[in-house]
Structure formats: C-alpha cells, structure tokens
C-alpha cells in the first residue's frame, strides 16, 4: 500500500523569505497546497574545523 507522502513528490517554491537574527527563514509552498517553513543559520558552518577537507 502506498501512502500519500510516497505517491507525491513535493515541488517547493518560495513564497517569502525573511532575514532574522538567527539567519534566514523561508516560507515554501508545494503546488498540492502543503506549506513548510525552513531556516538557514546566520553562520552556516558553526564548526569550521569539521568542514575542512584534507586534500
């Protein structure tokens, strides 16, 4: 049996985005009517030592 979530792949578009003290808050909507809120931290790499890639 297939659930609704499995049958539909959401295609998110941005309705609005707002800069806040914690970063960027983005309001998104799918063409099916579902909405979600995502956020991006003000400093995407909180621990830069973990982001170092040895060449």
GROMACS .gro file of N, CA, C and O in nm:
model
  220
    1UNK      N    1   0.084  -0.118   0.000
    1UNK     CA    2   0.000   0.000   0.000
    1UNK      C    3   0.089   0.124   0.000
    1UNK      O    4   0.183   0.135   0.075
    2UNK      N    5   0.058   0.221  -0.085
    2UNK     CA    6   0.136   0.344  -0.096
    2UNK      C    7   0.070   0.456  -0.017
    2UNK      O    8  -0.050   0.479  -0.029
    3UNK      N    9   0.150   0.524   0.064
    3UNK     CA   10   0.096   0.636   0.141
    3UNK      C   11   0.093   0.761   0.054
    3UNK      O   12   0.157   0.767  -0.052
    4UNK      N   13   0.023   0.863   0.098
    4UNK     CA   14   0.015   0.989   0.023
    4UNK      C   15   0.153   1.051   0.006
    4UNK      O   16   0.187   1.101  -0.100
    5UNK      N   17   0.236   1.045   0.110
    5UNK     CA   18   0.370   1.103   0.105
    5UNK      C   19   0.455   1.032   0.000
    5UNK      O   20   0.536   1.095  -0.068
    6UNK      N   21   0.439   0.902  -0.016
    6UNK     CA   22   0.516   0.827  -0.113
    6UNK      C   23   0.466   0.851  -0.256
    6UNK      O   24   0.541   0.845  -0.350
    7UNK      N   25   0.339   0.879  -0.272
    7UNK     CA   26   0.279   0.896  -0.404
    7UNK      C   27   0.306   1.035  -0.462
    7UNK      O   28   0.297   1.055  -0.581
    8UNK      N   29   0.339   1.131  -0.378
    8UNK     CA   30   0.356   1.269  -0.425
    8UNK      C   31   0.493   1.322  -0.387
    8UNK      O   32   0.530   1.323  -0.270
    9UNK      N   33   0.568   1.365  -0.485
    9UNK     CA   34   0.698   1.429  -0.459
    9UNK      C   35   0.676   1.579  -0.462
    9UNK      O   36   0.638   1.635  -0.564
   10UNK      N   37   0.697   1.644  -0.349
   10UNK     CA   38   0.671   1.787  -0.338
   10UNK      C   39   0.767   1.868  -0.424
   10UNK      O   40   0.885   1.835  -0.435
   11UNK      N   41   0.715   1.974  -0.484
   11UNK     CA   42   0.795   2.070  -0.559
   11UNK      C   43   0.779   2.204  -0.489
   11UNK      O   44   0.680   2.273  -0.508
   12UNK      N   45   0.875   2.235  -0.403
   12UNK     CA   46   0.865   2.354  -0.318
   12UNK      C   47   0.905   2.479  -0.393
   12UNK      O   48   1.006   2.483  -0.461
   13UNK      N   49   0.823   2.584  -0.378
   13UNK     CA   50   0.856   2.717  -0.429
   13UNK      C   51   0.853   2.813  -0.311
   13UNK      O   52   0.779   2.792  -0.215
   14UNK      N   53   0.934   2.916  -0.320
   14UNK     CA   54   0.944   3.012  -0.210
   14UNK      C   55   0.830   3.113  -0.220
   14UNK      O   56   0.809   3.175  -0.324
   15UNK      N   57   0.756   3.126  -0.110
   15UNK     CA   58   0.653   3.229  -0.101
   15UNK      C   59   0.712   3.358  -0.049
   15UNK      O   60   0.681   3.466  -0.096
   16UNK      N   61   0.798   3.347   0.052
   16UNK     CA   62   0.867   3.463   0.107
   16UNK      C   63   0.986   3.417   0.189
   16UNK      O   64   0.992   3.302   0.231
   17UNK      N   65   1.078   3.510   0.210
   17UNK     CA   66   1.197   3.483   0.291
   17UNK      C   67   1.227   3.607   0.373
   17UNK      O   68   1.210   3.719   0.325
   18UNK      N   69   1.270   3.585   0.497
   18UNK     CA   70   1.293   3.697   0.588
   18UNK      C   71   1.422   3.676   0.665
   18UNK      O   72   1.444   3.569   0.722
   19UNK      N   73   1.505   3.780   0.667
   19UNK     CA   74   1.628   3.778   0.746
   19UNK      C   75   1.590   3.803   0.892
   19UNK      O   76   1.518   3.898   0.922
   20UNK      N   77   1.633   3.715   0.981
   20UNK     CA   78   1.611   3.730   1.124
   20UNK      C   79   1.746   3.718   1.194
   20UNK      O   80   1.845   3.682   1.131
   21UNK      N   81   1.750   3.745   1.323
   21UNK     CA   82   1.877   3.742   1.395
   21UNK      C   83   1.943   3.604   1.393
   21UNK      O   84   2.064   3.592   1.399
   22UNK      N   85   1.863   3.499   1.381
   22UNK     CA   86   1.917   3.363   1.379
   22UNK      C   87   1.957   3.316   1.239
   22UNK      O   88   2.010   3.208   1.222
   23UNK      N   89   1.927   3.396   1.135
   23UNK     CA   90   1.961   3.357   0.998
   23UNK      C   91   1.850   3.396   0.902
   23UNK      O   92   1.796   3.505   0.909
   24UNK      N   93   1.814   3.303   0.813
   24UNK     CA   94   1.713   3.328   0.712
   24UNK      C   95   1.598   3.229   0.730
   24UNK      O   96   1.619   3.109   0.737
   25UNK      N   97   1.476   3.282   0.737
   25UNK     CA   98   1.356   3.198   0.748
   25UNK      C   99   1.286   3.203   0.612
   25UNK      O  100   1.265   3.310   0.556
   26UNK      N  101   1.254   3.084   0.558
   26UNK     CA  102   1.194   3.076   0.425
   26UNK      C  103   1.061   3.002   0.435
   26UNK      O  104   1.053   2.893   0.491
   27UNK      N  105   0.957   3.065   0.380
   27UNK     CA  106   0.823   3.004   0.375
   27UNK      C  107   0.805   2.947   0.235
   27UNK      O  108   0.821   3.020   0.136
   28UNK      N  109   0.774   2.817   0.228
   28UNK     CA  110   0.762   2.750   0.099
   28UNK      C  111   0.625   2.685   0.084
   28UNK      O  112   0.560   2.652   0.183
   29UNK      N  113   0.585   2.667  -0.043
   29UNK     CA  114   0.456   2.604  -0.072
   29UNK      C  115   0.472   2.508  -0.189
   29UNK      O  116   0.543   2.535  -0.285
   30UNK      N  117   0.404   2.395  -0.180
   30UNK     CA  118   0.401   2.297  -0.288
   30UNK      C  119   0.274   2.322  -0.369
   30UNK      O  120   0.176   2.377  -0.318
   31UNK      N  121   0.274   2.280  -0.495
   31UNK     CA  122   0.155   2.300  -0.578
   31UNK      C  123   0.034   2.221  -0.528
   31UNK      O  124  -0.080   2.252  -0.562
   32UNK      N  125   0.057   2.124  -0.439
   32UNK     CA  126  -0.054   2.047  -0.381
   32UNK      C  127  -0.122   2.124  -0.268
   32UNK      O  128  -0.226   2.082  -0.216
   33UNK      N  129  -0.062   2.239  -0.227
   33UNK     CA  130  -0.120   2.321  -0.121
   33UNK      C  131  -0.049   2.309   0.012
   33UNK      O  132  -0.071   2.389   0.102
   34UNK      N  133   0.038   2.211   0.026
   34UNK     CA  134   0.111   2.194   0.150
   34UNK      C  135   0.216   2.304   0.165
   34UNK      O  136   0.276   2.347   0.068
   35UNK      N  137   0.237   2.348   0.287
   35UNK     CA  138   0.335   2.452   0.317
   35UNK      C  139   0.437   2.401   0.417
   35UNK      O  140   0.408   2.311   0.496
   36UNK      N  141   0.555   2.465   0.415
   36UNK     CA  142   0.657   2.434   0.516
   36UNK      C  143   0.741   2.559   0.539
   36UNK      O  144   0.745   2.651   0.457
   37UNK      N  145   0.807   2.560   0.653
   37UNK     CA  146   0.898   2.669   0.688
   37UNK      C  147   1.035   2.608   0.709
   37UNK      O  148   1.050   2.509   0.781
   38UNK      N  149   1.135   2.664   0.643
   38UNK     CA  150   1.272   2.617   0.661
   38UNK      C  151   1.355   2.735   0.711
   38UNK      O  152   1.315   2.851   0.700
   39UNK      N  153   1.471   2.704   0.764
   39UNK     CA  154   1.559   2.811   0.810
   39UNK      C  155   1.703   2.776   0.779
   39UNK      O  156   1.740   2.659   0.770
   40UNK      N  157   1.781   2.880   0.760
   40UNK     CA  158   1.923   2.867   0.738
   40UNK      C  159   1.992   2.948   0.846
   40UNK      O  160   1.958   3.065   0.864
   41UNK      N  161   2.085   2.890   0.918
   41UNK     CA  162   2.152   2.965   1.023
   41UNK      C  163   2.232   3.083   0.968
   41UNK      O  164   2.273   3.083   0.852
   42UNK      N  165   2.248   3.184   1.051
   42UNK     CA  166   2.324   3.303   1.010
   42UNK      C  167   2.467   3.267   0.973
   42UNK      O  168   2.527   3.328   0.885
   43UNK      N  169   2.521   3.168   1.039
   43UNK     CA  170   2.656   3.121   1.012
   43UNK      C  171   2.646   2.974   0.976
   43UNK      O  172   2.648   2.887   1.064
   44UNK      N  173   2.634   2.942   0.845
   44UNK     CA  174   2.608   2.804   0.801
   44UNK      C  175   2.707   2.701   0.855
   44UNK      O  176   2.671   2.590   0.883
   45UNK      N  177   2.833   2.741   0.870
   45UNK     CA  178   2.932   2.646   0.923
   45UNK      C  179   2.961   2.687   1.066
   45UNK      O  180   3.047   2.771   1.092
   46UNK      N  181   2.887   2.629   1.160
   46UNK     CA  182   2.903   2.663   1.301
   46UNK      C  183   3.035   2.611   1.356
   46UNK      O  184   3.090   2.668   1.449
   47UNK      N  185   3.083   2.501   1.299
   47UNK     CA  186   3.207   2.441   1.344
   47UNK      C  187   3.300   2.426   1.224
   47UNK      O  188   3.307   2.319   1.164
   48UNK      N  189   3.370   2.532   1.186
   48UNK     CA  190   3.451   2.528   1.063
   48UNK      C  191   3.556   2.418   1.061
   48UNK      O  192   3.589   2.366   0.956
   49UNK      N  193   3.605   2.377   1.177
   49UNK     CA  194   3.706   2.271   1.179
   49UNK      C  195   3.649   2.138   1.129
   49UNK      O  196   3.722   2.053   1.080
   50UNK      N  197   3.517   2.120   1.136
   50UNK     CA  198   3.456   1.998   1.084
   50UNK      C  199   3.436   2.005   0.933
   50UNK      O  200   3.416   1.903   0.868
   51UNK      N  201   3.444   2.124   0.875
   51UNK     CA  202   3.422   2.140   0.733
   51UNK      C  203   3.550   2.134   0.651
   51UNK      O  204   3.547   2.137   0.531
   52UNK      N  205   3.662   2.123   0.718
   52UNK     CA  206   3.791   2.116   0.646
   52UNK      C  207   3.805   1.982   0.579
   52UNK      O  208   3.786   1.876   0.639
   53UNK      N  209   3.837   1.986   0.451
   53UNK     CA  210   3.857   1.863   0.373
   53UNK      C  211   4.006   1.850   0.343
   53UNK      O  212   4.067   1.940   0.284
   54UNK      N  213   4.065   1.738   0.385
   54UNK     CA  214   4.206   1.714   0.358
   54UNK      C  215   4.223   1.678   0.212
   54UNK      O  216   4.156   1.590   0.159
   55UNK      N  217   4.316   1.747   0.146
   55UNK     CA  218   4.339   1.720   0.004
   55UNK      C  219   4.452   1.622  -0.013
   55UNK      O  220   4.535   1.600   0.066
   0.00000   0.00000   0.00000
